[in-house]
């Protein structure tokens, strides 16, 4: 039996691998913009459900309203501030699949900013996987599946946009492959670092991740989904939410 910290890293890598899989699809296959947007909307619904019924509920059970509320708002605030910063450097459209992403010729340094922004999006999710294993030692498969399903359209959409911005295959797959590895490391660190802390801190950390994920959805994923599939984006998001909700109840 592998040690729990190694299992946490493995599950983080599994969830993060969807970014690379999506990037391969988005880079080599020309998918309709509306299909990409629909997948993005579905992934958004999945994450909203997961953070509602998995993360926030668990944070409340462990730490009550205080730790949960402070962590939730704090996570959103930290993500929003960091997201604003990388957006000013050229990463504003990092999840867009059309031609909004600037090329390096148009905006020098935007490639690095896009990579940093994508990393910023993935860190909260990976930490959640590791933290979910504290106590029982078993991973929350619902969280892993939800993050995997949401990462797939994220990698797909962004890689399609990167290709249209004339970024090389080496750059695109280097970015998403590296972030997939970081997701594994993040889950490992999430378990190893926080397993020795009090339940209030664990609750606060879980809520921080939930706040950051929700802010990320509102700032990056949902705008992409609405822009191309606005007639059906709401319905598709609801279906994603329902799929994750069913997974949550099956796992109980």
Short mmCIF file of N, CA and C in Angstrom, two decimals, residues 42-192:
data_model
loop_
_atom_site.label_atom_id
_atom_site.label_comp_id
_atom_site.label_asym_id
_atom_site.label_seq_id
_atom_site.Cartn_x
_atom_site.Cartn_y
_atom_site.Cartn_z
N UNK A 42 -20.53 23.16 -19.28
CA UNK A 42 -20.76 21.93 -18.52
C UNK A 42 -19.75 21.80 -17.38
N UNK A 43 -18.48 22.06 -17.70
CA UNK A 43 -17.44 22.00 -16.68
C UNK A 43 -17.67 23.01 -15.57
N UNK A 44 -18.18 24.18 -15.92
CA UNK A 44 -18.48 25.20 -14.91
C UNK A 44 -19.55 24.71 -13.95
N UNK A 45 -20.59 24.09 -14.51
CA UNK A 45 -21.65 23.55 -13.66
C UNK A 45 -21.16 22.47 -12.74
N UNK A 46 -20.27 21.62 -13.25
CA UNK A 46 -19.69 20.55 -12.44
C UNK A 46 -18.93 21.13 -11.24
N UNK A 47 -18.11 22.14 -11.49
CA UNK A 47 -17.32 22.73 -10.41
C UNK A 47 -18.19 23.46 -9.40
N UNK A 48 -19.21 24.17 -9.87
CA UNK A 48 -20.10 24.88 -8.95
C UNK A 48 -20.76 23.89 -8.00
N UNK A 49 -21.20 22.76 -8.54
CA UNK A 49 -21.82 21.74 -7.71
C UNK A 49 -20.83 21.16 -6.71
N UNK A 50 -19.62 20.86 -7.19
CA UNK A 50 -18.61 20.26 -6.32
C UNK A 50 -18.23 21.18 -5.17
N UNK A 51 -18.03 22.47 -5.47
CA UNK A 51 -17.64 23.37 -4.40
C UNK A 51 -18.79 23.64 -3.43
N UNK A 52 -20.03 23.49 -3.92
CA UNK A 52 -21.19 23.70 -3.05
C UNK A 52 -21.40 22.53 -2.10
N UNK A 53 -21.43 21.31 -2.64
CA UNK A 53 -21.80 20.14 -1.86
C UNK A 53 -20.62 19.39 -1.27
N UNK A 54 -19.44 19.58 -1.83
CA UNK A 54 -18.26 18.91 -1.30
C UNK A 54 -17.43 19.86 -0.43
N UNK A 55 -17.00 20.97 -1.00
CA UNK A 55 -16.05 21.83 -0.31
C UNK A 55 -16.70 22.66 0.80
N UNK A 56 -17.71 23.44 0.45
CA UNK A 56 -18.32 24.32 1.44
C UNK A 56 -19.01 23.55 2.55
N UNK A 57 -19.68 22.47 2.20
CA UNK A 57 -20.36 21.66 3.21
C UNK A 57 -19.35 21.04 4.17
N UNK A 58 -18.24 20.54 3.62
CA UNK A 58 -17.22 19.93 4.46
C UNK A 58 -16.54 20.98 5.34
N UNK A 59 -16.28 22.15 4.77
CA UNK A 59 -15.67 23.23 5.55
C UNK A 59 -16.57 23.64 6.71
N UNK A 60 -17.85 23.72 6.46
CA UNK A 60 -18.80 24.10 7.52
C UNK A 60 -18.85 23.04 8.62
N UNK A 61 -18.84 21.77 8.24
CA UNK A 61 -18.87 20.69 9.23
C UNK A 61 -17.63 20.72 10.13
N UNK A 62 -16.50 21.06 9.54
CA UNK A 62 -15.24 21.05 10.30
C UNK A 62 -15.04 22.31 11.13
N UNK A 63 -15.39 23.47 10.57
CA UNK A 63 -15.03 24.72 11.24
C UNK A 63 -16.15 25.68 11.54
N UNK A 64 -17.38 25.36 11.13
CA UNK A 64 -18.48 26.27 11.39
C UNK A 64 -18.49 27.46 10.43
N UNK A 65 -19.37 28.42 10.73
CA UNK A 65 -19.56 29.56 9.83
C UNK A 65 -18.34 30.47 9.76
N UNK A 66 -17.70 30.71 10.90
CA UNK A 66 -16.61 31.69 10.93
C UNK A 66 -15.47 31.32 9.99
N UNK A 67 -14.91 30.13 10.21
CA UNK A 67 -13.78 29.69 9.38
C UNK A 67 -14.18 29.58 7.92
N UNK A 68 -15.39 29.10 7.69
CA UNK A 68 -15.85 28.90 6.32
C UNK A 68 -16.04 30.23 5.61
N UNK A 69 -16.71 31.17 6.26
CA UNK A 69 -16.99 32.46 5.62
C UNK A 69 -15.71 33.25 5.37
N UNK A 70 -14.84 33.29 6.38
CA UNK A 70 -13.58 34.03 6.22
C UNK A 70 -12.72 33.42 5.13
N UNK A 71 -12.61 32.10 5.14
CA UNK A 71 -11.82 31.43 4.12
C UNK A 71 -12.39 31.60 2.73
N UNK A 72 -13.70 31.52 2.60
CA UNK A 72 -14.37 31.62 1.30
C UNK A 72 -14.14 32.99 0.67
N UNK A 73 -14.40 34.03 1.45
CA UNK A 73 -14.21 35.39 0.94
C UNK A 73 -12.72 35.68 0.71
N UNK A 74 -11.89 35.18 1.63
CA UNK A 74 -10.44 35.39 1.49
C UNK A 74 -9.89 34.74 0.24
N UNK A 75 -10.34 33.52 -0.05
CA UNK A 75 -9.88 32.83 -1.25
C UNK A 75 -10.27 33.56 -2.51
N UNK A 76 -11.51 34.07 -2.53
CA UNK A 76 -11.97 34.83 -3.68
C UNK A 76 -11.17 36.11 -3.84
N UNK A 77 -10.87 36.76 -2.72
CA UNK A 77 -10.12 38.02 -2.77
C UNK A 77 -8.70 37.81 -3.28
N UNK A 78 -8.04 36.75 -2.79
CA UNK A 78 -6.67 36.47 -3.21
C UNK A 78 -6.64 36.13 -4.70
N UNK A 79 -7.57 35.28 -5.13
CA UNK A 79 -7.59 34.92 -6.55
C UNK A 79 -7.87 36.15 -7.41
N UNK A 80 -8.83 36.95 -7.00
CA UNK A 80 -9.21 38.12 -7.79
C UNK A 80 -8.03 39.08 -7.95
N UNK A 81 -7.29 39.31 -6.85
CA UNK A 81 -6.14 40.20 -6.91
C UNK A 81 -5.05 39.64 -7.83
N UNK A 82 -4.76 38.34 -7.66
CA UNK A 82 -3.73 37.72 -8.50
C UNK A 82 -4.17 37.67 -9.96
N UNK A 83 -5.44 37.38 -10.17
CA UNK A 83 -5.98 37.32 -11.54
C UNK A 83 -5.92 38.70 -12.21
N UNK A 84 -6.23 39.74 -11.46
CA UNK A 84 -6.15 41.09 -12.01
C UNK A 84 -4.72 41.41 -12.44
N UNK A 85 -3.76 40.98 -11.63
CA UNK A 85 -2.36 41.27 -11.94
C UNK A 85 -1.92 40.58 -13.23
N UNK A 86 -2.21 39.28 -13.36
CA UNK A 86 -1.76 38.58 -14.56
C UNK A 86 -2.55 39.04 -15.79
N UNK A 87 -3.79 39.48 -15.57
CA UNK A 87 -4.56 40.01 -16.70
C UNK A 87 -3.91 41.27 -17.28
N UNK A 88 -3.35 42.10 -16.39
CA UNK A 88 -2.67 43.31 -16.85
C UNK A 88 -1.42 42.99 -17.67
N UNK A 89 -0.89 41.78 -17.48
CA UNK A 89 0.32 41.38 -18.19
C UNK A 89 0.04 40.61 -19.47
N UNK A 90 -1.25 40.42 -19.80
CA UNK A 90 -1.57 39.77 -21.07
C UNK A 90 -2.29 38.45 -20.98
N UNK A 91 -2.75 38.06 -19.77
CA UNK A 91 -3.37 36.74 -19.61
C UNK A 91 -4.89 36.81 -19.51
N UNK A 92 -5.47 37.95 -19.85
CA UNK A 92 -6.90 38.15 -19.65
C UNK A 92 -7.74 37.11 -20.38
N UNK A 93 -7.32 36.74 -21.58
CA UNK A 93 -8.12 35.82 -22.39
C UNK A 93 -7.51 34.42 -22.45
N UNK A 94 -6.87 33.98 -21.37
CA UNK A 94 -6.14 32.72 -21.39
C UNK A 94 -7.03 31.50 -21.61
N UNK A 95 -8.32 31.61 -21.30
CA UNK A 95 -9.21 30.47 -21.51
C UNK A 95 -10.05 30.62 -22.77
N UNK A 96 -9.84 31.68 -23.52
CA UNK A 96 -10.63 31.91 -24.72
C UNK A 96 -10.12 31.03 -25.86
N UNK A 97 -11.05 30.42 -26.58
CA UNK A 97 -10.68 29.50 -27.66
C UNK A 97 -10.64 30.19 -29.02
N UNK A 98 -11.13 31.42 -29.10
CA UNK A 98 -11.14 32.13 -30.37
C UNK A 98 -9.83 32.89 -30.55
N UNK A 99 -9.85 34.09 -31.06
CA UNK A 99 -8.63 34.81 -31.39
C UNK A 99 -8.35 35.99 -30.46
N UNK A 100 -8.91 35.93 -29.23
CA UNK A 100 -8.69 37.04 -28.30
C UNK A 100 -7.30 36.99 -27.65
N UNK A 101 -6.69 35.81 -27.56
CA UNK A 101 -5.38 35.73 -26.93
C UNK A 101 -4.34 36.47 -27.77
N UNK A 102 -3.54 37.32 -27.14
CA UNK A 102 -2.49 38.01 -27.91
C UNK A 102 -1.32 37.09 -28.20
N UNK A 103 -0.70 37.28 -29.34
CA UNK A 103 0.53 36.54 -29.64
C UNK A 103 1.69 37.24 -28.93
N UNK A 104 2.84 36.58 -28.93
CA UNK A 104 4.02 37.17 -28.29
C UNK A 104 4.46 38.42 -29.04
N UNK A 105 4.24 38.43 -30.37
CA UNK A 105 4.61 39.60 -31.16
C UNK A 105 3.72 40.79 -30.81
N UNK A 106 2.45 40.52 -30.53
CA UNK A 106 1.51 41.60 -30.20
C UNK A 106 1.71 42.13 -28.78
N UNK A 107 2.06 41.22 -27.87
CA UNK A 107 2.20 41.61 -26.46
C UNK A 107 3.33 40.80 -25.85
N UNK A 108 4.53 41.36 -25.86
CA UNK A 108 5.70 40.66 -25.33
C UNK A 108 5.52 40.32 -23.86
N UNK A 109 5.75 39.06 -23.53
CA UNK A 109 5.60 38.61 -22.15
C UNK A 109 4.24 38.03 -21.85
N UNK A 110 3.30 38.12 -22.81
CA UNK A 110 1.96 37.59 -22.56
C UNK A 110 1.96 36.08 -22.44
N UNK A 111 2.90 35.41 -23.12
CA UNK A 111 2.97 33.95 -23.02
C UNK A 111 3.26 33.49 -21.61
N UNK A 112 4.22 34.13 -20.96
CA UNK A 112 4.54 33.80 -19.58
C UNK A 112 3.35 34.10 -18.68
N UNK A 113 2.69 35.22 -18.93
CA UNK A 113 1.54 35.59 -18.10
C UNK A 113 0.41 34.59 -18.23
N UNK A 114 0.19 34.10 -19.45
CA UNK A 114 -0.85 33.09 -19.66
C UNK A 114 -0.51 31.83 -18.89
N UNK A 115 0.76 31.43 -18.91
CA UNK A 115 1.18 30.24 -18.18
C UNK A 115 0.98 30.42 -16.67
N UNK A 116 1.36 31.59 -16.17
CA UNK A 116 1.20 31.88 -14.74
C UNK A 116 -0.29 31.92 -14.38
N UNK A 117 -1.10 32.51 -15.25
CA UNK A 117 -2.53 32.57 -15.00
C UNK A 117 -3.16 31.19 -14.98
N UNK A 118 -2.76 30.33 -15.89
CA UNK A 118 -3.27 28.97 -15.91
C UNK A 118 -2.86 28.21 -14.65
N UNK A 119 -1.64 28.44 -14.21
CA UNK A 119 -1.18 27.83 -12.96
C UNK A 119 -2.00 28.33 -11.78
N UNK A 120 -2.29 29.62 -11.78
CA UNK A 120 -3.11 30.21 -10.73
C UNK A 120 -4.48 29.55 -10.65
N UNK A 121 -5.05 29.21 -11.80
CA UNK A 121 -6.36 28.57 -11.84
C UNK A 121 -6.33 27.16 -11.24
N UNK A 122 -5.21 26.46 -11.42
CA UNK A 122 -5.17 25.05 -11.02
C UNK A 122 -4.77 24.78 -9.59
N UNK A 123 -4.08 25.70 -8.94
CA UNK A 123 -3.56 25.45 -7.59
C UNK A 123 -4.66 25.17 -6.57
N UNK A 124 -5.72 25.99 -6.48
CA UNK A 124 -6.76 25.71 -5.45
C UNK A 124 -7.38 24.33 -5.60
N UNK A 125 -7.63 23.93 -6.84
CA UNK A 125 -8.26 22.64 -7.08
C UNK A 125 -7.39 21.49 -6.60
N UNK A 126 -6.08 21.56 -6.88
CA UNK A 126 -5.18 20.47 -6.51
C UNK A 126 -5.03 20.37 -4.99
N UNK A 127 -4.96 21.49 -4.31
CA UNK A 127 -4.84 21.48 -2.86
C UNK A 127 -6.06 20.82 -2.23
N UNK A 128 -7.23 21.07 -2.80
CA UNK A 128 -8.47 20.48 -2.30
C UNK A 128 -8.39 18.95 -2.28
N UNK A 129 -7.82 18.38 -3.33
CA UNK A 129 -7.72 16.92 -3.41
C UNK A 129 -6.89 16.37 -2.25
N UNK A 130 -5.75 17.00 -1.98
CA UNK A 130 -4.92 16.56 -0.88
C UNK A 130 -5.59 16.73 0.47
N UNK A 131 -6.21 17.88 0.68
CA UNK A 131 -6.87 18.16 1.96
C UNK A 131 -8.03 17.19 2.18
N UNK A 132 -8.71 16.77 1.12
CA UNK A 132 -9.86 15.86 1.26
C UNK A 132 -9.44 14.49 1.81
N UNK A 133 -8.15 14.17 1.74
CA UNK A 133 -7.67 12.86 2.22
C UNK A 133 -7.25 12.88 3.68
N UNK A 134 -7.25 14.05 4.28
CA UNK A 134 -6.87 14.17 5.68
C UNK A 134 -7.95 13.54 6.55
N UNK A 135 -7.55 12.74 7.49
CA UNK A 135 -8.52 12.11 8.38
C UNK A 135 -8.77 10.67 7.97
N UNK A 136 -9.57 10.48 6.94
CA UNK A 136 -9.92 9.13 6.52
C UNK A 136 -8.88 8.46 5.66
N UNK A 137 -8.06 9.24 4.99
CA UNK A 137 -7.04 8.65 4.13
C UNK A 137 -7.54 8.28 2.75
N UNK A 138 -8.84 8.43 2.51
CA UNK A 138 -9.42 8.10 1.20
C UNK A 138 -9.72 9.40 0.45
N UNK A 139 -9.43 9.38 -0.82
CA UNK A 139 -9.66 10.57 -1.63
C UNK A 139 -11.15 10.74 -1.89
N UNK A 140 -11.57 12.00 -2.06
CA UNK A 140 -12.94 12.28 -2.49
C UNK A 140 -13.00 12.09 -4.00
N UNK A 141 -13.53 10.93 -4.42
CA UNK A 141 -13.60 10.65 -5.84
C UNK A 141 -14.50 11.64 -6.56
N UNK A 142 -15.50 12.14 -5.86
CA UNK A 142 -16.38 13.15 -6.45
C UNK A 142 -15.58 14.39 -6.81
N UNK A 143 -14.70 14.81 -5.89
CA UNK A 143 -13.87 15.99 -6.14
C UNK A 143 -12.93 15.75 -7.31
N UNK A 144 -12.32 14.57 -7.36
CA UNK A 144 -11.39 14.24 -8.44
C UNK A 144 -12.11 14.25 -9.78
N UNK A 145 -13.27 13.59 -9.84
CA UNK A 145 -14.04 13.52 -11.09
C UNK A 145 -14.50 14.91 -11.50
N UNK A 146 -14.99 15.69 -10.54
CA UNK A 146 -15.47 17.04 -10.85
C UNK A 146 -14.35 17.91 -11.39
N UNK A 147 -13.19 17.86 -10.75
CA UNK A 147 -12.05 18.67 -11.20
C UNK A 147 -11.56 18.19 -12.56
N UNK A 148 -11.53 16.87 -12.76
CA UNK A 148 -11.12 16.32 -14.06
C UNK A 148 -12.06 16.81 -15.16
N UNK A 149 -13.37 16.71 -14.92
CA UNK A 149 -14.35 17.12 -15.93
C UNK A 149 -14.28 18.62 -16.23
N UNK A 150 -13.93 19.41 -15.23
CA UNK A 150 -13.82 20.85 -15.46
C UNK A 150 -12.48 21.23 -16.10
N UNK A 151 -11.43 20.45 -15.81
CA UNK A 151 -10.12 20.74 -16.39
C UNK A 151 -10.07 20.43 -17.89
N UNK A 152 -10.83 19.44 -18.32
CA UNK A 152 -10.80 19.04 -19.73
C UNK A 152 -11.16 20.20 -20.66
N UNK A 153 -12.32 20.86 -20.46
CA UNK A 153 -12.63 22.00 -21.34
C UNK A 153 -11.71 23.18 -21.13
N UNK A 154 -11.15 23.33 -19.92
CA UNK A 154 -10.22 24.44 -19.66
C UNK A 154 -8.98 24.30 -20.54
N UNK A 155 -8.39 23.11 -20.54
CA UNK A 155 -7.22 22.88 -21.38
C UNK A 155 -7.56 22.95 -22.86
N UNK A 156 -8.72 22.42 -23.22
CA UNK A 156 -9.15 22.40 -24.61
C UNK A 156 -9.32 23.82 -25.16
N UNK A 157 -10.07 24.62 -24.43
CA UNK A 157 -10.36 25.98 -24.89
C UNK A 157 -9.10 26.83 -24.96
N UNK A 158 -8.29 26.78 -23.92
CA UNK A 158 -7.10 27.61 -23.88
C UNK A 158 -6.09 27.21 -24.94
N UNK A 159 -5.91 25.90 -25.15
CA UNK A 159 -4.95 25.44 -26.15
C UNK A 159 -5.39 25.85 -27.55
N UNK A 160 -6.70 25.80 -27.81
CA UNK A 160 -7.20 26.24 -29.12
C UNK A 160 -6.89 27.72 -29.33
N UNK A 161 -7.06 28.52 -28.27
CA UNK A 161 -6.74 29.94 -28.37
C UNK A 161 -5.26 30.18 -28.52
N UNK A 162 -4.44 29.40 -27.83
CA UNK A 162 -2.99 29.54 -27.94
C UNK A 162 -2.51 29.24 -29.36
N UNK A 163 -3.11 28.22 -29.97
CA UNK A 163 -2.72 27.87 -31.33
C UNK A 163 -3.04 29.01 -32.29
N UNK A 164 -4.22 29.61 -32.12
CA UNK A 164 -4.62 30.72 -32.99
C UNK A 164 -3.75 31.95 -32.75
N UNK A 165 -3.13 32.04 -31.56
CA UNK A 165 -2.21 33.13 -31.27
C UNK A 165 -0.78 32.80 -31.71
N UNK A 166 -0.66 31.71 -32.49
CA UNK A 166 0.63 31.30 -33.09
C UNK A 166 1.65 30.83 -32.06
N UNK A 167 1.17 30.25 -30.97
CA UNK A 167 2.11 29.67 -30.00
C UNK A 167 2.42 28.23 -30.42
N UNK A 168 3.66 27.82 -30.22
CA UNK A 168 4.11 26.52 -30.70
C UNK A 168 3.52 25.37 -29.87
N UNK A 169 3.56 24.17 -30.48
CA UNK A 169 3.10 22.98 -29.77
C UNK A 169 3.94 22.74 -28.52
N UNK A 170 5.25 22.99 -28.62
CA UNK A 170 6.13 22.80 -27.46
C UNK A 170 5.72 23.71 -26.31
N UNK A 171 5.37 24.96 -26.64
CA UNK A 171 4.93 25.88 -25.60
C UNK A 171 3.62 25.42 -24.98
N UNK A 172 2.63 25.10 -25.83
CA UNK A 172 1.29 24.73 -25.34
C UNK A 172 1.36 23.49 -24.46
N UNK A 173 2.01 22.44 -24.94
CA UNK A 173 2.04 21.20 -24.17
C UNK A 173 3.00 21.30 -22.99
N UNK A 174 4.01 22.15 -23.12
CA UNK A 174 4.88 22.39 -21.97
C UNK A 174 4.13 23.06 -20.84
N UNK A 175 3.30 24.05 -21.19
CA UNK A 175 2.48 24.74 -20.19
C UNK A 175 1.53 23.79 -19.49
N UNK A 176 0.73 23.08 -20.27
CA UNK A 176 -0.30 22.24 -19.66
C UNK A 176 0.26 20.98 -19.03
N UNK A 177 1.33 20.43 -19.61
CA UNK A 177 1.97 19.28 -18.97
C UNK A 177 2.60 19.67 -17.65
N UNK A 178 3.24 20.86 -17.63
CA UNK A 178 3.84 21.34 -16.39
C UNK A 178 2.80 21.60 -15.32
N UNK A 179 1.66 22.17 -15.72
CA UNK A 179 0.61 22.46 -14.75
C UNK A 179 -0.02 21.17 -14.23
N UNK A 180 -0.13 20.16 -15.09
CA UNK A 180 -0.64 18.87 -14.64
C UNK A 180 0.26 18.29 -13.54
N UNK A 181 1.58 18.40 -13.73
CA UNK A 181 2.52 17.93 -12.72
C UNK A 181 2.38 18.75 -11.44
N UNK A 182 2.23 20.07 -11.58
CA UNK A 182 2.05 20.94 -10.42
C UNK A 182 0.79 20.56 -9.66
N UNK A 183 -0.26 20.15 -10.37
CA UNK A 183 -1.49 19.72 -9.71
C UNK A 183 -1.23 18.52 -8.81
N UNK A 184 -0.40 17.59 -9.30
CA UNK A 184 -0.03 16.45 -8.47
C UNK A 184 0.76 16.87 -7.25
N UNK A 185 1.72 17.77 -7.45
CA UNK A 185 2.52 18.27 -6.34
C UNK A 185 1.65 19.05 -5.36
N UNK A 186 0.71 19.83 -5.89
CA UNK A 186 -0.18 20.62 -5.04
C UNK A 186 -1.03 19.74 -4.14
N UNK A 187 -1.54 18.63 -4.68
CA UNK A 187 -2.33 17.70 -3.88
C UNK A 187 -1.47 17.04 -2.81
N UNK A 188 -0.25 16.69 -3.18
CA UNK A 188 0.69 16.09 -2.22
C UNK A 188 0.99 17.08 -1.09
N UNK A 189 1.25 18.33 -1.45
CA UNK A 189 1.53 19.36 -0.45
C UNK A 189 0.30 19.64 0.39
N UNK A 190 -0.87 19.64 -0.25
CA UNK A 190 -2.10 19.88 0.48
C UNK A 190 -2.30 18.89 1.60
N UNK A 191 -2.01 17.63 1.32
CA UNK A 191 -2.13 16.61 2.37
C UNK A 191 -1.01 16.73 3.40
N UNK A 192 0.23 16.80 2.92
CA UNK A 192 1.39 16.77 3.82
C UNK A 192 1.44 17.97 4.76
#
